Amino acid sequence: MSKEKIELLHKYDTPSITNVVATYPADKELCLGLYNPWEVNWYTDQSLKCMFPELGRRAGYVITCVYGMPDPTFNRLGMKDLLAAIQASPQPVILAVKQNLPEYIKNKNGLMGGNMLTAFKAAGVVGVMSDGPSRDVDEIRPMGVQYMLTGVTPGHGTFALEAINVPVNICGMDLMPGEIVHMDENGACKFPSEKLDDVLELAERLHVKETKRMDLMSKTDSVDEIMKIMGGAYD
């Protein structure tokens, strides 16, 4: 049932989800107020870019991982462990990839590509987000997996998997494994999985209200009438 509910989230854009999660805490009818909207890192900043805006929205349960430089004293984790964690998660999955690398390497590290994304998709991933660049956007686009990165580069050196399912920060958003992420061309936001039903209910109510309001505003050129329709929302 949760997979079907996740699919329902695709009806709404990410800004609408942020509105009902935390943006307007004074609105107790349409906002859950789950976070202090400014002081808690619950949505991404402008450094995260949507590679495939034409693919639309994606939502899923977060699996996190951390990649860094090879360490001869630690080689316990590999791709098999990450794929197993993805398959063990509620579906569908958003994979959050932290790049724990020196900045001069991180800025040119095309970490993920066609082979890795093919494996991730097979295990249940519908969207990937990372706080660094990756590559192979041409190969990945037809897969239908949303790809959210800081940019693209064509190459990389040797890297290693450091951790799976640990807290990470991706482009300004703090993430815990098992949270739900909603992403589209505007960026990404999160909320606790136990709030899924509440988010869906309020997102639909907000959708109905805003659709009606914008429809009314589009039918008049009277400033006074527009302000009346807006009901003081931007006063």
PDB file of C-alpha atoms in Angstrom:
ATOM      1  CA  MET A   1       0.000   0.000   0.000  1.00  0.00           C
ATOM      2  CA  SER A   2       2.829   2.449   0.786  1.00  0.00           C
ATOM      3  CA  LYS A   3       4.132   2.178  -2.779  1.00  0.00           C
ATOM      4  CA  GLU A   4       0.746   3.228  -4.141  1.00  0.00           C
ATOM      5  CA  LYS A   5       0.656   6.151  -1.712  1.00  0.00           C
ATOM      6  CA  ILE A   6       4.116   7.241  -2.795  1.00  0.00           C
ATOM      7  CA  GLU A   7       2.837   7.286  -6.374  1.00  0.00           C
ATOM      8  CA  LEU A   8       0.092   9.689  -5.296  1.00  0.00           C
ATOM      9  CA  LEU A   9       2.764  12.200  -4.292  1.00  0.00           C
ATOM     10  CA  HIS A  10       3.648  12.618  -7.968  1.00  0.00           C
ATOM     11  CA  LYS A  11       0.459  14.643  -8.457  1.00  0.00           C
ATOM     12  CA  TYR A  12       2.040  17.535  -6.572  1.00  0.00           C
ATOM     13  CA  ASP A  13       5.195  19.550  -7.226  1.00  0.00           C
ATOM     14  CA  THR A  14       7.947  19.817  -4.637  1.00  0.00           C
ATOM     15  CA  PRO A  15       7.141  23.430  -3.637  1.00  0.00           C
ATOM     16  CA  SER A  16       3.598  22.308  -2.796  1.00  0.00           C
ATOM     17  CA  ILE A  17       4.988  19.518  -0.644  1.00  0.00           C
ATOM     18  CA  THR A  18       7.245  21.988   1.162  1.00  0.00           C
ATOM     19  CA  ASN A  19       4.199  24.202   1.782  1.00  0.00           C
ATOM     20  CA  VAL A  20       2.300  21.476   3.610  1.00  0.00           C
ATOM     21  CA  VAL A  21       5.367  20.116   5.411  1.00  0.00           C
ATOM     22  CA  ALA A  22       6.762  23.286   6.966  1.00  0.00           C
ATOM     23  CA  THR A  23       6.852  26.487   4.888  1.00  0.00           C
ATOM     24  CA  TYR A  24       3.905  28.235   6.552  1.00  0.00           C
ATOM     25  CA  PRO A  25       3.780  27.063  10.188  1.00  0.00           C
ATOM     26  CA  ALA A  26       1.228  29.763  11.101  1.00  0.00           C
ATOM     27  CA  ASP A  27      -1.286  28.050   8.789  1.00  0.00           C
ATOM     28  CA  LYS A  28      -2.493  25.214  10.979  1.00  0.00           C
ATOM     29  CA  GLU A  29      -5.090  24.100   8.434  1.00  0.00           C
ATOM     30  CA  LEU A  30      -2.751  23.454   5.505  1.00  0.00           C
ATOM     31  CA  CYS A  31       0.733  23.144   7.034  1.00  0.00           C
ATOM     32  CA  LEU A  32       1.959  20.404   9.344  1.00  0.00           C
ATOM     33  CA  GLY A  33       4.717  22.618  10.746  1.00  0.00           C
ATOM     34  CA  LEU A  34       7.119  19.696  11.037  1.00  0.00           C
ATOM     35  CA  TYR A  35      10.234  21.867  11.044  1.00  0.00           C
ATOM     36  CA  ASN A  36      11.265  25.436  11.703  1.00  0.00           C
ATOM     37  CA  PRO A  37      11.287  26.451   8.025  1.00  0.00           C
ATOM     38  CA  TRP A  38      14.481  28.523   8.180  1.00  0.00           C
ATOM     39  CA  GLU A  39      16.535  26.905  10.910  1.00  0.00           C
ATOM     40  CA  VAL A  40      16.169  23.196  10.056  1.00  0.00           C
ATOM     41  CA  ASN A  41      17.771  21.672   6.964  1.00  0.00           C
ATOM     42  CA  TRP A  42      14.746  19.956   5.438  1.00  0.00           C
ATOM     43  CA  TYR A  43      15.043  20.997   1.792  1.00  0.00           C
ATOM     44  CA  THR A  44      17.889  21.465  -0.676  1.00  0.00           C
ATOM     45  CA  ASP A  45      19.691  24.627  -1.688  1.00  0.00           C
ATOM     46  CA  GLN A  46      20.395  25.975  -5.154  1.00  0.00           C
ATOM     47  CA  SER A  47      23.544  23.877  -5.618  1.00  0.00           C
ATOM     48  CA  LEU A  48      21.434  20.798  -6.443  1.00  0.00           C
ATOM     49  CA  LYS A  49      20.437  20.664 -10.112  1.00  0.00           C
ATOM     50  CA  CYS A  50      17.821  18.481 -11.779  1.00  0.00           C
ATOM     51  CA  MET A  51      19.382  16.748 -14.775  1.00  0.00           C
ATOM     52  CA  PHE A  52      16.090  15.572 -16.292  1.00  0.00           C
ATOM     53  CA  PRO A  53      13.286  18.074 -15.604  1.00  0.00           C
ATOM     54  CA  GLU A  54      11.282  16.480 -18.406  1.00  0.00           C
ATOM     55  CA  LEU A  55      10.997  13.257 -16.366  1.00  0.00           C
ATOM     56  CA  GLY A  56       8.889  15.022 -13.757  1.00  0.00           C
ATOM     57  CA  ARG A  57       8.511  14.294 -10.072  1.00  0.00           C
ATOM     58  CA  ARG A  58       9.911  11.416  -8.071  1.00  0.00           C
ATOM     59  CA  ALA A  59       9.341  10.380  -4.468  1.00  0.00           C
ATOM     60  CA  GLY A  60      10.571   7.509  -2.356  1.00  0.00           C
ATOM     61  CA  TYR A  61      12.154   6.209   0.814  1.00  0.00           C
ATOM     62  CA  VAL A  62      15.694   7.373   1.419  1.00  0.00           C
ATOM     63  CA  ILE A  63      18.688   5.090   1.421  1.00  0.00           C
ATOM     64  CA  THR A  64      21.956   6.906   2.094  1.00  0.00           C
ATOM     65  CA  CYS A  65      25.544   6.088   1.299  1.00  0.00           C
ATOM     66  CA  VAL A  66      28.925   7.794   1.526  1.00  0.00           C
ATOM     67  CA  TYR A  67      31.737   7.521  -1.015  1.00  0.00           C
ATOM     68  CA  GLY A  68      35.292   8.684  -0.306  1.00  0.00           C
ATOM     69  CA  MET A  69      38.909   8.062  -1.199  1.00  0.00           C
ATOM     70  CA  PRO A  70      40.270   4.493  -0.968  1.00  0.00           C
ATOM     71  CA  ASP A  71      41.437   3.558   2.514  1.00  0.00           C
ATOM     72  CA  PRO A  72      43.668   0.461   2.808  1.00  0.00           C
ATOM     73  CA  THR A  73      42.548   0.011   6.435  1.00  0.00           C
ATOM     74  CA  PHE A  74      38.845  -0.161   5.512  1.00  0.00           C
ATOM     75  CA  ASN A  75      37.450  -2.172   2.624  1.00  0.00           C
ATOM     76  CA  ARG A  76      34.449  -3.862   4.201  1.00  0.00           C
ATOM     77  CA  LEU A  77      31.716  -2.351   2.001  1.00  0.00           C
ATOM     78  CA  GLY A  78      30.989  -2.683  -1.689  1.00  0.00           C
ATOM     79  CA  MET A  79      28.290  -2.410  -4.324  1.00  0.00           C
ATOM     80  CA  LYS A  80      26.677  -5.687  -3.253  1.00  0.00           C
ATOM     81  CA  ASP A  81      26.076  -4.282   0.251  1.00  0.00           C
ATOM     82  CA  LEU A  82      24.536  -1.119  -1.147  1.00  0.00           C
ATOM     83  CA  LEU A  83      22.251  -2.987  -3.537  1.00  0.00           C
ATOM     84  CA  ALA A  84      21.143  -5.278  -0.702  1.00  0.00           C
ATOM     85  CA  ALA A  85      20.264  -2.248   1.436  1.00  0.00           C
ATOM     86  CA  ILE A  86      18.237  -0.768  -1.420  1.00  0.00           C
ATOM     87  CA  GLN A  87      16.323  -4.010  -1.925  1.00  0.00           C
ATOM     88  CA  ALA A  88      15.659  -4.331   1.818  1.00  0.00           C
ATOM     89  CA  SER A  89      14.098  -0.864   1.982  1.00  0.00           C
ATOM     90  CA  PRO A  90      10.438  -0.047   1.465  1.00  0.00           C
ATOM     91  CA  GLN A  91       9.966   0.749  -2.209  1.00  0.00           C
ATOM     92  CA  PRO A  92      10.475   2.880  -4.222  1.00  0.00           C
ATOM     93  CA  VAL A  93      13.869   4.238  -3.169  1.00  0.00           C
ATOM     94  CA  ILE A  94      15.577   7.603  -3.473  1.00  0.00           C
ATOM     95  CA  LEU A  95      19.330   7.073  -3.150  1.00  0.00           C
ATOM     96  CA  ALA A  96      21.214   9.920  -1.443  1.00  0.00           C
ATOM     97  CA  VAL A  97      24.929   9.778  -2.234  1.00  0.00           C
ATOM     98  CA  LYS A  98      27.320  11.794  -0.092  1.00  0.00           C
ATOM     99  CA  GLN A  99      30.697  12.529  -1.682  1.00  0.00           C
ATOM    100  CA  ASN A 100      33.166  12.702   1.204  1.00  0.00           C
ATOM    101  CA  LEU A 101      36.089  13.885  -0.870  1.00  0.00           C
ATOM    102  CA  PRO A 102      38.596  16.746  -0.909  1.00  0.00           C
ATOM    103  CA  GLU A 103      36.986  19.665  -2.740  1.00  0.00           C
ATOM    104  CA  TYR A 104      39.536  19.679  -5.551  1.00  0.00           C
ATOM    105  CA  ILE A 105      38.616  16.064  -6.278  1.00  0.00           C
ATOM    106  CA  LYS A 106      34.911  16.349  -5.519  1.00  0.00           C
ATOM    107  CA  ASN A 107      34.512  19.146  -8.064  1.00  0.00           C
ATOM    108  CA  LYS A 108      35.697  16.907 -10.893  1.00  0.00           C
ATOM    109  CA  ASN A 109      34.525  13.506  -9.701  1.00  0.00           C
ATOM    110  CA  GLY A 110      32.073  11.957 -12.151  1.00  0.00           C
ATOM    111  CA  LEU A 111      31.132   9.496  -9.419  1.00  0.00           C
ATOM    112  CA  MET A 112      28.120   7.691 -10.837  1.00  0.00           C
ATOM    113  CA  GLY A 113      27.353   6.690 -14.392  1.00  0.00           C
ATOM    114  CA  GLY A 114      25.385   4.358 -16.598  1.00  0.00           C
ATOM    115  CA  ASN A 115      26.575   1.086 -15.069  1.00  0.00           C
ATOM    116  CA  MET A 116      25.925   2.126 -11.477  1.00  0.00           C
ATOM    117  CA  LEU A 117      22.518   3.625 -12.283  1.00  0.00           C
ATOM    118  CA  THR A 118      21.469   0.494 -14.161  1.00  0.00           C
ATOM    119  CA  ALA A 119      22.254  -1.565 -11.053  1.00  0.00           C
ATOM    120  CA  PHE A 120      20.521   0.926  -8.742  1.00  0.00           C
ATOM    121  CA  LYS A 121      17.386   0.953 -10.880  1.00  0.00           C
ATOM    122  CA  ALA A 122      17.257  -2.845 -10.938  1.00  0.00           C
ATOM    123  CA  ALA A 123      17.330  -2.835  -7.124  1.00  0.00           C
ATOM    124  CA  GLY A 124      14.440  -0.346  -6.828  1.00  0.00           C
ATOM    125  CA  VAL A 125      15.863   3.177  -7.146  1.00  0.00           C
ATOM    126  CA  VAL A 126      13.680   5.777  -8.899  1.00  0.00           C
ATOM    127  CA  GLY A 127      15.785   8.832  -8.109  1.00  0.00           C
ATOM    128  CA  VAL A 128      19.377   9.638  -7.164  1.00  0.00           C
ATOM    129  CA  MET A 129      20.700  12.774  -5.493  1.00  0.00           C
ATOM    130  CA  SER A 130      24.296  13.665  -4.730  1.00  0.00           C
ATOM    131  CA  ASP A 131      26.212  16.653  -3.377  1.00  0.00           C
ATOM    132  CA  GLY A 132      28.776  16.421  -6.166  1.00  0.00           C
ATOM    133  CA  PRO A 133      28.898  15.837  -9.918  1.00  0.00           C
ATOM    134  CA  SER A 134      28.423  12.621 -11.841  1.00  0.00           C
ATOM    135  CA  ARG A 135      28.358  11.617 -15.488  1.00  0.00           C
ATOM    136  CA  ASP A 136      26.665   9.666 -18.329  1.00  0.00           C
ATOM    137  CA  VAL A 137      23.536  11.802 -18.429  1.00  0.00           C
ATOM    138  CA  ASP A 138      22.905  10.659 -22.001  1.00  0.00           C
ATOM    139  CA  GLU A 139      22.921   6.987 -20.966  1.00  0.00           C
ATOM    140  CA  ILE A 140      20.818   7.532 -17.864  1.00  0.00           C
ATOM    141  CA  ARG A 141      18.070   9.733 -19.320  1.00  0.00           C
ATOM    142  CA  PRO A 142      16.228   6.827 -21.057  1.00  0.00           C
ATOM    143  CA  MET A 143      16.221   4.832 -17.795  1.00  0.00           C
ATOM    144  CA  GLY A 144      13.589   7.133 -16.270  1.00  0.00           C
ATOM    145  CA  VAL A 145      15.611   7.557 -13.070  1.00  0.00           C
ATOM    146  CA  GLN A 146      15.657  11.153 -11.861  1.00  0.00           C
ATOM    147  CA  TYR A 147      19.215  12.436 -11.457  1.00  0.00           C
ATOM    148  CA  MET A 148      19.860  15.341  -9.075  1.00  0.00           C
ATOM    149  CA  LEU A 149      23.478  16.564  -8.969  1.00  0.00           C
ATOM    150  CA  THR A 150      25.602  19.668  -8.538  1.00  0.00           C
ATOM    151  CA  GLY A 151      26.817  19.263 -12.124  1.00  0.00           C
ATOM    152  CA  VAL A 152      28.407  16.883 -14.580  1.00  0.00           C
ATOM    153  CA  THR A 153      31.978  15.843 -15.337  1.00  0.00           C
ATOM    154  CA  PRO A 154      33.271  13.101 -17.656  1.00  0.00           C
ATOM    155  CA  GLY A 155      35.772  11.197 -15.515  1.00  0.00           C
ATOM    156  CA  HIS A 156      36.947  10.026 -12.104  1.00  0.00           C
ATOM    157  CA  GLY A 157      39.670   8.132 -10.284  1.00  0.00           C
ATOM    158  CA  THR A 158      39.413   5.326  -7.747  1.00  0.00           C
ATOM    159  CA  PHE A 159      36.861   5.818  -4.965  1.00  0.00           C
ATOM    160  CA  ALA A 160      35.469   3.622  -2.192  1.00  0.00           C
ATOM    161  CA  LEU A 161      32.210   3.073  -0.323  1.00  0.00           C
ATOM    162  CA  GLU A 162      32.612   4.290   3.260  1.00  0.00           C
ATOM    163  CA  ALA A 163      29.136   3.889   4.802  1.00  0.00           C
ATOM    164  CA  ILE A 164      25.540   2.850   4.118  1.00  0.00           C
ATOM    165  CA  ASN A 165      22.421   4.176   5.848  1.00  0.00           C
ATOM    166  CA  VAL A 166      24.020   6.866   7.972  1.00  0.00           C
ATOM    167  CA  PRO A 167      22.853  10.479   8.418  1.00  0.00           C
ATOM    168  CA  VAL A 168      24.069  12.709   5.571  1.00  0.00           C
ATOM    169  CA  ASN A 169      23.662  16.257   4.344  1.00  0.00           C
ATOM    170  CA  ILE A 170      22.997  16.625   0.642  1.00  0.00           C
ATOM    171  CA  CYS A 171      23.142  20.194  -0.660  1.00  0.00           C
ATOM    172  CA  GLY A 172      21.747  21.713   2.514  1.00  0.00           C
ATOM    173  CA  MET A 173      19.237  18.966   3.380  1.00  0.00           C
ATOM    174  CA  ASP A 174      19.857  16.679   6.367  1.00  0.00           C
ATOM    175  CA  LEU A 175      18.710  13.141   5.654  1.00  0.00           C
ATOM    176  CA  MET A 176      18.085  10.064   7.750  1.00  0.00           C
ATOM    177  CA  PRO A 177      17.567   6.620   6.194  1.00  0.00           C
ATOM    178  CA  GLY A 178      13.873   5.795   5.854  1.00  0.00           C
ATOM    179  CA  GLU A 179      12.629   9.359   5.479  1.00  0.00           C
ATOM    180  CA  ILE A 180      10.619  10.234   2.382  1.00  0.00           C
ATOM    181  CA  VAL A 181      12.075  12.579  -0.232  1.00  0.00           C
ATOM    182  CA  HIS A 182      10.078  14.385  -2.899  1.00  0.00           C
ATOM    183  CA  MET A 183      12.067  15.830  -5.816  1.00  0.00           C
ATOM    184  CA  ASP A 184      11.484  17.679  -9.058  1.00  0.00           C
ATOM    185  CA  GLU A 185      13.094  20.465 -11.099  1.00  0.00           C
ATOM    186  CA  ASN A 186      12.680  22.850  -8.130  1.00  0.00           C
ATOM    187  CA  GLY A 187      14.862  20.717  -5.834  1.00  0.00           C
ATOM    188  CA  ALA A 188      14.045  18.233  -3.087  1.00  0.00           C
ATOM    189  CA  CYS A 189      12.476  18.156   0.366  1.00  0.00           C
ATOM    190  CA  LYS A 190      11.954  15.522   3.042  1.00  0.00           C
ATOM    191  CA  PHE A 191       9.476  14.476   5.705  1.00  0.00           C
ATOM    192  CA  PRO A 192       9.103  11.534   8.122  1.00  0.00           C
ATOM    193  CA  SER A 193       7.564   8.449   6.529  1.00  0.00           C
ATOM    194  CA  GLU A 194       4.902   8.243   9.244  1.00  0.00           C
ATOM    195  CA  LYS A 195       3.543  11.595   8.005  1.00  0.00           C
ATOM    196  CA  LEU A 196       2.828  10.329   4.487  1.00  0.00           C
ATOM    197  CA  ASP A 197      -0.957  10.185   4.907  1.00  0.00           C
ATOM    198  CA  ASP A 198      -1.054  13.663   6.431  1.00  0.00           C
ATOM    199  CA  VAL A 199       1.113  15.103   3.662  1.00  0.00           C
ATOM    200  CA  LEU A 200      -1.111  13.579   0.984  1.00  0.00           C
ATOM    201  CA  GLU A 201      -4.272  14.891   2.611  1.00  0.00           C
ATOM    202  CA  LEU A 202      -3.008  18.446   2.996  1.00  0.00           C
ATOM    203  CA  ALA A 203      -1.358  18.474  -0.442  1.00  0.00           C
ATOM    204  CA  GLU A 204      -4.709  17.679  -2.048  1.00  0.00           C
ATOM    205  CA  ARG A 205      -6.493  20.334  -0.016  1.00  0.00           C
ATOM    206  CA  LEU A 206      -3.830  22.874  -0.953  1.00  0.00           C
ATOM    207  CA  HIS A 207      -4.021  21.844  -4.602  1.00  0.00           C
ATOM    208  CA  VAL A 208      -7.782  22.402  -4.703  1.00  0.00           C
ATOM    209  CA  LYS A 209      -7.505  25.766  -2.959  1.00  0.00           C
ATOM    210  CA  GLU A 210      -4.666  27.109  -5.105  1.00  0.00           C
ATOM    211  CA  THR A 211      -6.164  25.836  -8.371  1.00  0.00           C
ATOM    212  CA  LYS A 212      -9.400  27.676  -7.604  1.00  0.00           C
ATOM    213  CA  ARG A 213      -7.564  30.842  -6.550  1.00  0.00           C
ATOM    214  CA  MET A 214      -5.344  30.991  -9.634  1.00  0.00           C
ATOM    215  CA  ASP A 215      -8.307  30.281 -11.899  1.00  0.00           C
ATOM    216  CA  LEU A 216     -10.223  33.219 -10.403  1.00  0.00           C
ATOM    217  CA  MET A 217      -7.217  35.559 -10.688  1.00  0.00           C
ATOM    218  CA  SER A 218      -6.690  34.606 -14.339  1.00  0.00           C
ATOM    219  CA  LYS A 219     -10.200  35.823 -15.177  1.00  0.00           C
ATOM    220  CA  THR A 220      -9.826  39.410 -13.962  1.00  0.00           C
ATOM    221  CA  ASP A 221      -7.500  42.362 -14.483  1.00  0.00           C
ATOM    222  CA  SER A 222      -8.817  44.294 -11.496  1.00  0.00           C
ATOM    223  CA  VAL A 223      -6.085  44.858  -8.909  1.00  0.00           C
ATOM    224  CA  ASP A 224      -8.662  45.178  -6.151  1.00  0.00           C
ATOM    225  CA  GLU A 225     -10.331  41.939  -7.205  1.00  0.00           C
ATOM    226  CA  ILE A 226      -6.990  40.128  -7.422  1.00  0.00           C
ATOM    227  CA  MET A 227      -6.053  41.282  -3.935  1.00  0.00           C
ATOM    228  CA  LYS A 228      -9.445  40.140  -2.650  1.00  0.00           C
ATOM    229  CA  ILE A 229      -9.000  36.716  -4.209  1.00  0.00           C
ATOM    230  CA  MET A 230      -5.529  36.413  -2.717  1.00  0.00           C
ATOM    231  CA  GLY A 231      -7.007  37.064   0.700  1.00  0.00           C
ATOM    232  CA  GLY A 232      -3.975  38.815   2.114  1.00  0.00           C
ATOM    233  CA  ALA A 233      -1.612  35.950   1.367  1.00  0.00           C
ATOM    234  CA  TYR A 234       1.185  38.286   0.280  1.00  0.00           C
ATOM    235  CA  ASP A 235       0.376  41.467   2.227  1.00  0.00           C
TER     236      ASP A 235
END
